Coordinates of C-alpha atoms in Angstrom, one line a residue:
M279 CA 0.2 -18.4 -0.5
V280 CA -0.4 -16.8 2.9
L281 CA 2.2 -16.1 5.6
A282 CA 0.6 -16.8 8.9
G283 CA 2.1 -16.6 12.4
N284 CA 2.1 -14.9 15.8
P285 CA 3.1 -11.3 16.0
N286 CA 6.9 -10.6 16.1
V287 CA 7.9 -13.9 14.5
G288 CA 9.5 -12.2 11.4
K289 CA 6.8 -12.7 8.9
S290 CA 7.3 -9.3 7.4
V291 CA 11.1 -9.9 7.0
I292 CA 10.5 -13.2 5.3
F293 CA 7.9 -11.4 3.0
T294 CA 10.5 -8.8 2.2
Q295 CA 13.2 -11.3 1.4
I296 CA 10.9 -13.1 -0.9
S297 CA 9.2 -10.2 -2.6
G298 CA 11.8 -7.4 -2.4
V299 CA 10.2 -4.0 -2.6
Y300 CA 7.5 -5.1 -5.1
A301 CA 4.8 -5.1 -2.5
F302 CA 1.3 -3.6 -2.4
S303 CA -0.7 -2.6 0.6
S304 CA -4.4 -3.6 0.5
N305 CA -7.4 -3.3 2.8
Y306 CA -9.4 -6.4 3.4
P307 CA -12.9 -5.6 1.8
G308 CA -15.2 -4.0 4.3
T309 CA -12.5 -3.4 6.9
T310 CA -9.7 -1.0 7.9
V311 CA -7.2 -3.8 8.3
D312 CA -4.1 -3.6 6.0
F313 CA -2.0 -6.4 4.7
L314 CA 0.8 -6.7 2.2
R315 CA 0.7 -8.8 -1.0
S316 CA 3.1 -9.4 -3.8
Y317 CA 4.0 -11.9 -6.5
V318 CA 7.0 -14.3 -6.7
E319 CA 8.0 -16.8 -9.4
H320 CA 9.8 -20.0 -8.5
G321 CA 10.1 -23.3 -10.2
G322 CA 8.0 -22.2 -13.1
E323 CA 5.1 -21.3 -10.7
L324 CA 3.8 -17.8 -10.1
Y325 CA 2.7 -17.4 -6.4
E326 CA 0.7 -14.5 -4.9
I327 CA 2.2 -14.0 -1.4
I328 CA 0.2 -12.4 1.3
D329 CA 1.5 -11.2 4.7
A330 CA -1.4 -11.8 7.0
P331 CA -1.8 -9.8 10.2
G332 CA -0.1 -11.4 13.1
T333 CA -2.4 -13.4 15.4
Y334 CA -2.1 -15.8 18.4
S335 CA -5.3 -17.6 17.4
L336 CA -7.6 -18.0 14.4
E337 CA -10.5 -17.6 16.9
G338 CA -9.4 -14.2 18.2
I339 CA -11.8 -11.3 18.9
A340 CA -9.8 -8.5 17.4
E341 CA -10.5 -7.4 13.8
A342 CA -7.0 -8.2 12.6
E343 CA -7.2 -11.7 14.0
R344 CA -10.5 -12.3 12.2
I345 CA -9.0 -11.1 8.9
A346 CA -6.0 -13.4 9.4
A347 CA -8.4 -16.3 9.8
R348 CA -10.3 -15.3 6.6
L349 CA -7.1 -15.0 4.6
V350 CA -6.1 -18.5 5.7
E351 CA -9.4 -19.9 4.6
E352 CA -8.9 -18.3 1.2
A353 CA -5.3 -19.5 0.8
D354 CA -4.1 -22.3 -1.4
I355 CA -0.9 -22.8 0.6
V356 CA -0.2 -21.6 4.1
V357 CA 3.4 -20.9 5.3
N358 CA 3.3 -21.0 9.1
V359 CA 6.1 -18.8 10.3
V360 CA 7.2 -20.0 13.8
D361 CA 9.7 -18.4 16.2
A362 CA 12.2 -21.3 16.8
G363 CA 13.0 -19.9 20.2
N364 CA 9.3 -20.0 21.4
L365 CA 8.2 -23.3 19.8
E366 CA 5.7 -24.2 22.5
R367 CA 3.7 -21.0 22.3
N368 CA 3.8 -20.9 18.5
L369 CA 2.6 -24.5 18.1
Y370 CA -0.9 -23.6 19.3
L371 CA -1.5 -21.5 16.1
T372 CA 0.2 -24.3 14.1
F373 CA -2.3 -26.8 15.4
E374 CA -5.2 -24.4 14.6
L375 CA -3.9 -24.0 11.0
A376 CA -3.6 -27.9 10.8
E377 CA -7.2 -28.1 11.7
R378 CA -8.1 -26.1 8.6
Q379 CA -6.6 -28.8 6.5
K380 CA -4.7 -26.5 4.0
P381 CA -1.5 -27.5 2.3
M382 CA 1.2 -26.1 4.7
V383 CA 4.9 -25.5 5.2
V384 CA 6.4 -24.5 8.5
A385 CA 9.2 -21.9 8.5
L386 CA 11.3 -22.1 11.7
N387 CA 12.5 -18.5 11.8
M388 CA 15.2 -17.1 14.0
W389 CA 17.0 -20.4 13.9
D390 CA 20.3 -18.7 14.8
E391 CA 18.8 -17.1 17.9
A392 CA 17.4 -20.4 19.0
K393 CA 20.9 -22.0 18.7
K394 CA 22.4 -19.1 20.8
Q395 CA 19.8 -19.8 23.4
G396 CA 20.8 -23.4 23.7
I397 CA 17.7 -24.7 22.0
D398 CA 18.0 -27.7 19.7
I399 CA 15.1 -28.9 17.6
D400 CA 14.8 -32.2 15.8
L401 CA 13.6 -31.2 12.4
K402 CA 12.8 -34.7 11.1
A403 CA 10.8 -35.6 14.3
L404 CA 8.9 -32.3 14.0
E405 CA 8.1 -33.0 10.3
G406 CA 6.9 -36.4 11.2
T407 CA 4.6 -35.2 13.9
L408 CA 3.1 -32.3 11.9
G409 CA 3.1 -34.1 8.5
V410 CA 4.4 -31.1 6.7
P411 CA 7.9 -29.8 5.5
V412 CA 9.7 -27.9 8.2
V413 CA 12.4 -25.4 7.0
P414 CA 14.9 -23.6 9.3
V415 CA 15.2 -19.9 8.3
V416 CA 17.2 -16.8 9.3
A417 CA 15.1 -14.2 7.7
T418 CA 17.4 -11.2 8.5
T419 CA 20.3 -12.8 6.5
G420 CA 18.2 -14.7 3.9
E421 CA 19.5 -18.0 5.1
G422 CA 17.0 -20.8 4.2
I423 CA 14.7 -18.6 2.0
K424 CA 15.6 -20.5 -1.1
N425 CA 14.9 -23.8 0.7
L426 CA 11.5 -22.3 1.9
L427 CA 10.5 -21.5 -1.7
A428 CA 11.5 -24.9 -2.9
A429 CA 9.4 -26.5 -0.1
L430 CA 6.3 -24.8 -1.4
Q431 CA 6.0 -27.5 -4.1
K432 CA 6.2 -30.1 -1.3
A433 CA 3.4 -28.5 0.8
R434 CA 1.2 -31.1 2.3
I435 CA -2.1 -31.4 4.3
P436 CA -1.0 -31.5 8.0
H437 CA -1.9 -34.4 10.2
F438 CA -5.3 -33.8 11.8
V439 CA -5.2 -32.6 15.5
S440 CA -8.0 -32.6 18.1
P441 CA -10.0 -29.4 18.2
D442 CA -10.4 -29.7 21.9
H443 CA -8.5 -26.9 23.7
T444 CA -7.2 -29.0 26.6
R445 CA -6.2 -32.0 24.3
R446 CA -4.4 -29.6 22.0
W447 CA -2.2 -28.3 24.8
E448 CA -1.5 -31.8 25.9
E449 CA -0.4 -32.7 22.4
I450 CA 1.8 -29.6 22.2
G451 CA 3.5 -30.7 25.4
K452 CA 4.1 -34.1 24.0
V453 CA 5.5 -32.7 20.8
I454 CA 7.9 -30.4 22.7
S455 CA 9.2 -33.3 24.8
E456 CA 10.0 -35.3 21.7
V457 CA 11.5 -32.7 19.4
Q458 CA 13.2 -30.0 21.6
R459 CA 16.3 -30.2 23.8
F460 CA 17.9 -27.5 25.9
S461 CA 21.5 -26.8 26.9
Y462 CA 23.0 -24.3 29.4
R463 CA 23.7 -20.8 28.0
R464 CA 25.5 -18.0 29.9
P465 CA 23.3 -14.9 30.2
T466 CA 24.3 -11.9 28.1
W467 CA 24.0 -8.1 28.4
R468 CA 21.0 -8.3 26.1
D469 CA 19.2 -10.6 28.5
T470 CA 19.9 -8.0 31.3
L471 CA 18.6 -5.2 29.2
Q472 CA 15.4 -7.1 28.3
R473 CA 14.7 -7.8 32.0
V474 CA 15.5 -4.2 33.2
T475 CA 13.4 -2.5 30.6
L476 CA 10.3 -4.3 31.9
L477 CA 10.7 -3.3 35.5
P478 CA 8.2 -0.6 36.7
G479 CA 10.9 1.9 37.8
A480 CA 13.8 1.4 35.4
G481 CA 11.5 0.4 32.6
L482 CA 9.4 3.6 32.8
L483 CA 12.6 5.7 32.9
F484 CA 14.0 3.9 29.9
G485 CA 10.7 4.3 28.1
F486 CA 10.7 8.0 28.8
V487 CA 14.1 8.3 27.2
V488 CA 13.1 6.2 24.2
L489 CA 10.0 8.4 23.7
L490 CA 12.0 11.6 23.9
G491 CA 14.5 10.1 21.5
M492 CA 11.6 9.1 19.2
F493 CA 10.1 12.6 19.3
F494 CA 13.3 14.4 18.7
S495 CA 14.3 12.0 15.9
V496 CA 11.0 12.5 14.1
R497 CA 11.3 16.3 14.6
F498 CA 14.9 16.4 13.6
I499 CA 14.5 14.3 10.4
G500 CA 11.2 16.0 9.5
E501 CA 12.5 19.5 10.0
G502 CA 15.7 18.6 8.2
L503 CA 13.8 17.4 5.2
I504 CA 11.7 20.6 5.2
H505 CA 14.8 22.7 5.3
L506 CA 16.1 20.8 2.3
L507 CA 12.8 21.0 0.4
D508 CA 12.0 24.7 1.1
P509 CA 14.9 26.0 -1.1
L510 CA 13.8 23.6 -3.9
F511 CA 10.3 25.0 -3.7
E512 CA 11.6 28.6 -3.7
Q513 CA 14.2 28.2 -6.4
Y514 CA 12.6 25.8 -8.9
Y515 CA 8.8 25.4 -8.2
L516 CA 8.0 29.1 -7.4
P517 CA 9.3 30.4 -10.7
L518 CA 7.2 27.8 -12.5
L519 CA 4.1 29.0 -10.6
E520 CA 4.9 32.6 -11.4
R521 CA 5.2 31.9 -15.1
L522 CA 1.9 29.9 -15.0
G523 CA 0.4 32.8 -13.1
V524 CA 1.2 35.2 -16.0
V525 CA -0.7 32.8 -18.4
L526 CA -3.6 32.5 -16.0
S527 CA -3.9 36.2 -15.2
R528 CA -6.3 36.4 -18.1
Y529 CA -8.6 33.9 -16.3
P530 CA -9.0 35.3 -12.8
L531 CA -11.2 32.4 -11.6
W532 CA -8.7 29.7 -12.6
Y533 CA -5.8 31.9 -11.2
E534 CA -7.6 31.9 -7.8
I535 CA -8.2 28.2 -7.9
L536 CA -4.8 27.0 -9.1
I537 CA -2.5 29.7 -7.8
G538 CA -4.5 31.4 -5.0
K539 CA -4.5 34.9 -3.6
P540 CA -1.2 36.8 -3.7
V541 CA 0.1 37.8 -0.3
D542 CA 2.0 41.2 -0.3
G543 CA 2.1 40.8 -4.1
H544 CA 3.7 37.4 -4.0
I545 CA 2.7 33.7 -4.0
D546 CA 2.7 32.4 -0.5
F547 CA 2.9 28.6 -0.2
E548 CA 1.0 28.5 3.1
L549 CA -1.5 31.4 2.7
S550 CA -2.3 31.7 -1.0
L551 CA -4.6 28.6 -0.8
G552 CA -4.2 27.6 -4.5
L553 CA -4.2 23.9 -5.5
L554 CA -0.8 24.2 -7.1
S555 CA 0.7 26.4 -4.4
T556 CA -0.7 25.6 -0.9
G557 CA -2.1 22.2 -2.0
V558 CA 1.3 20.9 -3.3
Y559 CA 3.4 22.5 -0.6
V560 CA 1.3 21.4 2.4
S561 CA 1.3 17.8 1.0
L562 CA 4.9 17.4 -0.1
G563 CA 6.8 20.2 1.7
A564 CA 5.1 20.4 5.1
V565 CA 3.4 17.0 5.9
L566 CA 5.3 14.4 3.9
P567 CA 8.7 15.0 5.6
Y568 CA 7.1 14.3 9.0
V569 CA 5.2 11.3 7.7
L570 CA 8.4 9.9 6.2
A571 CA 10.4 10.5 9.4
F572 CA 7.6 9.0 11.6
Y573 CA 7.3 5.8 9.5
F574 CA 11.0 5.3 9.5
V575 CA 11.4 5.7 13.2
L576 CA 8.3 3.5 13.9
G577 CA 9.7 0.8 11.6
L578 CA 13.0 0.7 13.5
L579 CA 11.2 0.5 16.9
E580 CA 8.9 -2.3 15.5
D581 CA 11.9 -4.3 14.3
V582 CA 14.0 -3.7 17.4
G583 CA 11.1 -5.1 19.5
Y584 CA 10.6 -2.2 21.9
L585 CA 7.0 -1.1 21.3
P586 CA 5.4 -4.1 23.1
R587 CA 7.5 -3.3 26.2
L588 CA 6.4 0.3 26.1
A589 CA 2.8 -0.7 25.7
V590 CA 2.9 -3.1 28.7
L591 CA 4.5 -0.6 30.9
L592 CA 2.0 2.2 30.3
D593 CA -1.1 0.0 29.8
G594 CA -2.2 0.0 33.4
F595 CA -2.4 3.8 33.7
L596 CA -3.9 4.4 30.2
H597 CA -6.5 1.7 30.6
R598 CA -8.0 3.7 33.5
L599 CA -8.6 6.4 30.9
G600 CA -10.1 4.0 28.5
L601 CA -7.0 4.0 26.3
H602 CA -4.6 1.3 25.1
G603 CA -0.9 1.0 26.1
Y604 CA 0.1 1.8 22.5
S605 CA -1.8 5.1 22.7
V606 CA 1.4 6.8 23.9
V607 CA 3.0 6.5 20.5
P608 CA 0.5 8.7 18.5
M609 CA 0.3 11.2 21.4
L610 CA 4.0 11.7 21.5
L611 CA 4.3 12.0 17.8
G612 CA 1.5 14.6 17.8
L613 CA 3.8 16.9 19.8
G614 CA 5.9 17.1 16.6
C615 CA 3.1 17.2 14.1
N616 CA -0.5 16.2 14.5
V617 CA -0.6 14.5 11.1
P618 CA 1.8 11.6 11.8
G619 CA 0.3 11.4 15.3
I620 CA -3.1 10.8 13.9
M621 CA -1.7 8.3 11.3
A622 CA 0.1 6.5 14.2
T623 CA -3.3 5.5 15.6
R624 CA -3.1 2.6 13.2
V625 CA -1.0 0.7 15.8
L626 CA -4.2 0.5 17.9
E627 CA -6.5 -2.5 17.5
S628 CA -10.1 -1.2 17.5
E629 CA -11.8 1.6 15.6
K630 CA -13.1 3.0 18.9
E631 CA -9.6 3.4 20.3
R632 CA -8.3 4.9 17.1
F633 CA -11.1 7.5 17.0
V634 CA -10.7 8.5 20.7
V635 CA -6.9 8.9 20.4
T636 CA -7.3 10.8 17.2
V637 CA -9.6 13.3 18.9
L638 CA -7.2 13.6 21.8
V639 CA -4.2 14.3 19.5
A640 CA -6.1 16.9 17.4
I641 CA -7.7 18.7 20.3
G642 CA -5.2 18.6 23.2
I643 CA -1.7 18.2 21.8
P644 CA -0.2 21.3 20.1
C645 CA 2.4 20.7 17.4
S646 CA 6.0 21.8 17.9
A647 CA 5.6 25.0 15.9
Q648 CA 2.6 26.0 17.9
Q649 CA 4.3 25.2 21.2
A650 CA 7.2 27.4 20.2
L651 CA 4.9 30.3 19.7
I652 CA 2.9 29.6 22.9
V653 CA 6.1 29.7 24.9
G654 CA 7.4 32.7 22.9
A655 CA 4.2 34.7 23.6
L656 CA 3.7 33.8 27.3
A657 CA 7.3 33.3 28.6
P658 CA 8.0 37.1 28.8
H659 CA 5.1 37.2 31.4
G660 CA 6.6 34.5 33.5
V661 CA 6.3 30.7 33.9
A662 CA 2.8 30.7 35.4
P663 CA 0.9 31.5 32.2
V664 CA 2.7 28.8 30.3
L665 CA 1.9 26.3 33.0
V666 CA -1.7 27.3 33.0
V667 CA -2.0 26.6 29.2
Y668 CA -0.3 23.2 29.4
G669 CA -2.1 22.3 32.7
T670 CA -5.4 23.1 31.0
L671 CA -4.6 21.1 27.9
F672 CA -3.6 18.1 30.1
A673 CA -6.8 18.4 32.1
V674 CA -8.8 18.5 28.9
V675 CA -7.1 15.4 27.5
V676 CA -7.7 13.4 30.7
S677 CA -11.3 14.5 31.2
L678 CA -12.1 14.0 27.5
A679 CA -10.6 10.5 27.5
L680 CA -12.7 9.5 30.5
L681 CA -15.8 11.0 28.8
L682 CA -15.3 9.3 25.5
K683 CA -14.6 6.0 27.3
Y684 CA -18.3 5.8 28.0
L685 CA -19.8 7.8 25.2
V686 CA -18.1 6.3 22.2
P687 CA -19.6 2.9 21.4
G688 CA -17.4 0.1 20.3
F689 CA -15.2 -2.8 21.5
R690 CA -12.0 -2.1 23.5
P691 CA -9.9 -5.2 23.5
P692 CA -7.5 -6.0 26.3
L693 CA -3.7 -5.7 25.7
V694 CA -2.4 -9.1 24.8
C695 CA 1.0 -9.1 23.2
E696 CA 4.2 -11.0 23.1
I697 CA 7.3 -9.4 24.6
P698 CA 9.9 -10.3 21.9
P699 CA 13.7 -10.2 22.5
Y700 CA 15.6 -7.2 21.3
R701 CA 17.0 -7.7 17.7
L702 CA 19.0 -5.6 15.4
P703 CA 16.6 -4.1 12.7
F704 CA 16.7 -5.5 9.2
L705 CA 17.2 -2.3 7.2
K706 CA 15.9 -3.8 4.0
A707 CA 12.6 -4.7 5.7
V708 CA 12.4 -1.3 7.4
L709 CA 12.9 0.5 4.1
S710 CA 10.4 -1.8 2.3
K711 CA 7.7 -1.0 4.9
L712 CA 8.6 2.6 4.7
W713 CA 8.1 2.7 0.9
V714 CA 4.8 0.8 1.1
R715 CA 3.4 3.1 3.7
L716 CA 4.6 6.3 2.0
R717 CA 3.1 5.1 -1.3
G718 CA -0.2 4.5 0.4
F719 CA -0.1 7.9 2.0
L720 CA 0.7 9.6 -1.4
R721 CA -2.1 7.6 -3.1
D722 CA -4.8 8.1 -0.5
A723 CA -4.0 11.3 1.3
L724 CA -2.9 13.7 -1.5
P725 CA -6.2 13.8 -3.3
I726 CA -7.9 14.6 0.0
V727 CA -5.4 17.4 0.8
F728 CA -6.1 18.9 -2.6
L729 CA -9.8 18.7 -2.0
G730 CA -9.5 20.3 1.4
T731 CA -7.4 23.1 0.0
F732 CA -9.9 23.7 -2.7
I733 CA -12.9 23.8 -0.3
V734 CA -11.1 26.2 2.0
N735 CA -10.1 28.3 -1.0
L736 CA -13.7 28.3 -2.3
L737 CA -15.0 29.5 1.1
Y738 CA -12.7 32.4 1.0
L739 CA -13.4 33.1 -2.7
T740 CA -17.1 33.3 -2.0
N741 CA -16.4 35.4 1.2
A742 CA -18.4 32.7 3.2
F743 CA -15.7 32.0 5.7
P744 CA -14.8 35.6 6.6
A745 CA -18.5 36.5 6.7
L746 CA -19.2 33.7 9.1
A747 CA -16.3 34.6 11.3
R748 CA -17.5 38.3 11.4
F749 CA -21.0 37.1 12.2
V750 CA -20.0 35.0 15.2
S751 CA -17.2 37.2 16.5
P752 CA -19.3 39.6 18.7
W753 CA -20.9 36.6 20.5
L754 CA -17.6 34.7 20.9
S755 CA -15.9 37.9 22.0
R756 CA -18.2 38.2 25.0
M757 CA -18.0 34.5 25.7
L758 CA -14.2 34.3 25.6
G759 CA -13.3 37.8 26.6
L760 CA -11.3 38.4 23.4
P761 CA -11.5 41.3 21.0
P762 CA -13.3 40.6 17.6
E763 CA -10.1 40.7 15.7
A764 CA -8.7 37.9 17.8
I765 CA -11.7 35.8 16.9
L766 CA -10.9 36.3 13.2
V767 CA -7.3 35.3 13.9
I768 CA -8.4 32.1 15.8
A769 CA -10.5 31.2 12.7
L770 CA -7.3 31.2 10.6
G771 CA -6.2 28.2 12.7
V772 CA -8.0 26.1 10.1
L773 CA -5.1 26.7 7.8
R774 CA -2.2 26.3 10.3
K775 CA -2.6 26.7 14.0
Y776 CA 0.8 28.1 14.6
M777 CA 0.2 30.9 12.1
A778 CA -2.9 31.9 14.1
M779 CA -0.7 32.0 17.2
G780 CA 1.8 34.2 15.4
L781 CA -0.9 36.7 14.3
L782 CA -2.1 37.1 18.0
L783 CA 1.1 38.8 19.0
P784 CA 0.6 42.1 17.3
L785 CA -2.9 42.5 18.8
G786 CA -1.7 43.7 22.2
L787 CA -3.6 41.2 24.2
S788 CA -3.4 41.0 28.0
V789 CA -1.8 37.9 29.7
K790 CA -5.3 36.5 30.4
Q791 CA -6.4 37.0 26.8
L792 CA -3.2 35.4 25.5
V793 CA -3.7 32.3 27.8
I794 CA -7.4 32.0 26.7
A795 CA -6.5 32.4 23.0
S796 CA -3.6 29.9 23.2
V797 CA -5.9 27.2 24.7
V798 CA -8.8 27.9 22.3
I799 CA -6.5 27.7 19.3
S800 CA -5.1 24.4 20.5
L801 CA -8.6 23.0 21.1
F802 CA -10.0 24.5 18.0
F803 CA -10.7 23.0 14.5
P804 CA -7.6 21.1 13.3
C805 CA -5.5 22.6 10.5
V806 CA -6.4 21.5 7.0
A807 CA -3.7 18.9 6.8
A808 CA -4.9 17.1 10.0
F809 CA -8.5 17.6 8.9
V810 CA -8.0 15.7 5.7
V811 CA -6.1 12.9 7.4
V812 CA -8.9 12.4 9.9
L813 CA -11.3 12.3 6.9
R814 CA -9.0 9.8 5.2
E815 CA -8.7 7.5 8.2
F816 CA -12.3 7.6 9.5
G817 CA -14.7 9.1 6.9
W818 CA -17.2 11.9 7.0
K819 CA -19.3 10.7 9.9
R820 CA -16.5 10.4 12.3
L821 CA -15.0 13.6 11.1
F822 CA -18.1 15.6 11.9
E823 CA -18.3 14.0 15.3
A824 CA -14.6 14.9 16.0
V825 CA -15.2 18.5 14.8
A826 CA -18.3 18.8 17.0
I827 CA -16.3 17.6 20.1
M828 CA -13.4 20.0 19.3
L829 CA -15.5 23.1 18.8
S830 CA -17.6 22.3 21.9
F831 CA -14.6 21.9 24.2
A832 CA -12.8 24.9 22.7
F833 CA -15.5 27.3 23.5
I834 CA -16.6 25.7 26.8
V835 CA -13.0 25.6 28.2
G836 CA -12.3 29.1 26.8
S837 CA -15.4 30.4 28.6
L838 CA -14.5 28.7 31.9
L839 CA -11.0 30.2 31.7
N840 CA -12.5 33.6 31.0
M841 CA -14.6 33.3 34.3
L842 CA -11.9 31.8 36.4
L843 CA -8.8 33.8 35.5

């Protein structure tokens, strides 16, 4: 059984009401498109239920739309979820589904909202026209869900409709005139808010406030969770590692791999580089809190219905840079932590867009901890050095976006999205999506984080990384105008960029050198956590391309600053 429908019609809420939290995220074979699936038993029958990607047409050009069409072709039963308040637009997909001649049931969701809007739909007439059961549903309250499950056993092949595009719209108009009636409804404050937040002036101001709120919410929740977890690591996990270290002290190689190098005689969760120290802490103590916070806030904004408005408002400007309206979400989240910012590129439709925005987030958007150290290092010298750093990073993001617009091959689809009404989020659905996404992150990203930690540890164990840094430091010192020890510090940015910023402070650099070093660290190789997430999302080929772009821009921009300042 496949749930098929337009975006923002409540498919995911219906899926959650039917399946509960027992859902699994899957990739369609050979693609990067995710969909949810689960199992439900009703009337002695066991159904596999799949929440297909939202689509306006089965003949769409985006990858998600093509996957939705394939899932429909493979389905035994199709449940077409329709927004009862937008029946005319939704019926086009309904007619396309009818053309596939699959047993079908129509779920008229948001039935309560349609009534409030003064919309009355003749269910019997609509059933007669389509030839399939039509069930009114209010997914957020669960009203009609039992009736929808019971209707599965009555699913029928729909009446055949003309494949001709013009004839299809004529038929839709005829159906609407026969089954739908309107009555006057007084406008509410919600209608006013929906209209105001789409105006160019007020809408952009409102969007700026929402983005700031989203950023600070993710940062507040993420940092709050880190503050809760750090004492647990120190009080409970660290003593376990120390006892294990005593056992492993007889096996130096295994000690180095599992526990890592002691820092000032103690295990340091960020610097020791052991699989059980740095590997576990970076994954669960440093990255997971931000990922959890991001997915929770994103789920709320998705269910409230604000993200499409934000995308429409910013799409005109961002499209000139070769970006999509939704690109602002990962960029903003990257200001808190690059990892959730990179993962947020999943809201974009094409692989090209996701890769370009990932590079921009990793190269030009410093995380909150790094920003704090940039301001702390430069603010004593006045506002001008801080402005130079951020102005340079902004110029790099804009110029790199324009460059990649033409250099990176791939399809860049136009922004086509529905502007849904504002709705109160359904907390059960938000938490269900949060759990599925977190489970996928833990399953897919944790092994790569451990592998990345192991590789970096191995480079240090064999002295390969320090030797390479010492080899290139004289050349880079001349190019960037920095002392050799600053080059070694910049190389440490592969662990955590903000730690490299902190280690610059005792070196007694001039203001010019601090500005250059701050920019180069921001543009330099991503920290190990961001590195492995890029690998997880795009694979080795794209990762090497991203690293080549980052290193090239870091040294080119650093050299230009050295000449110009």
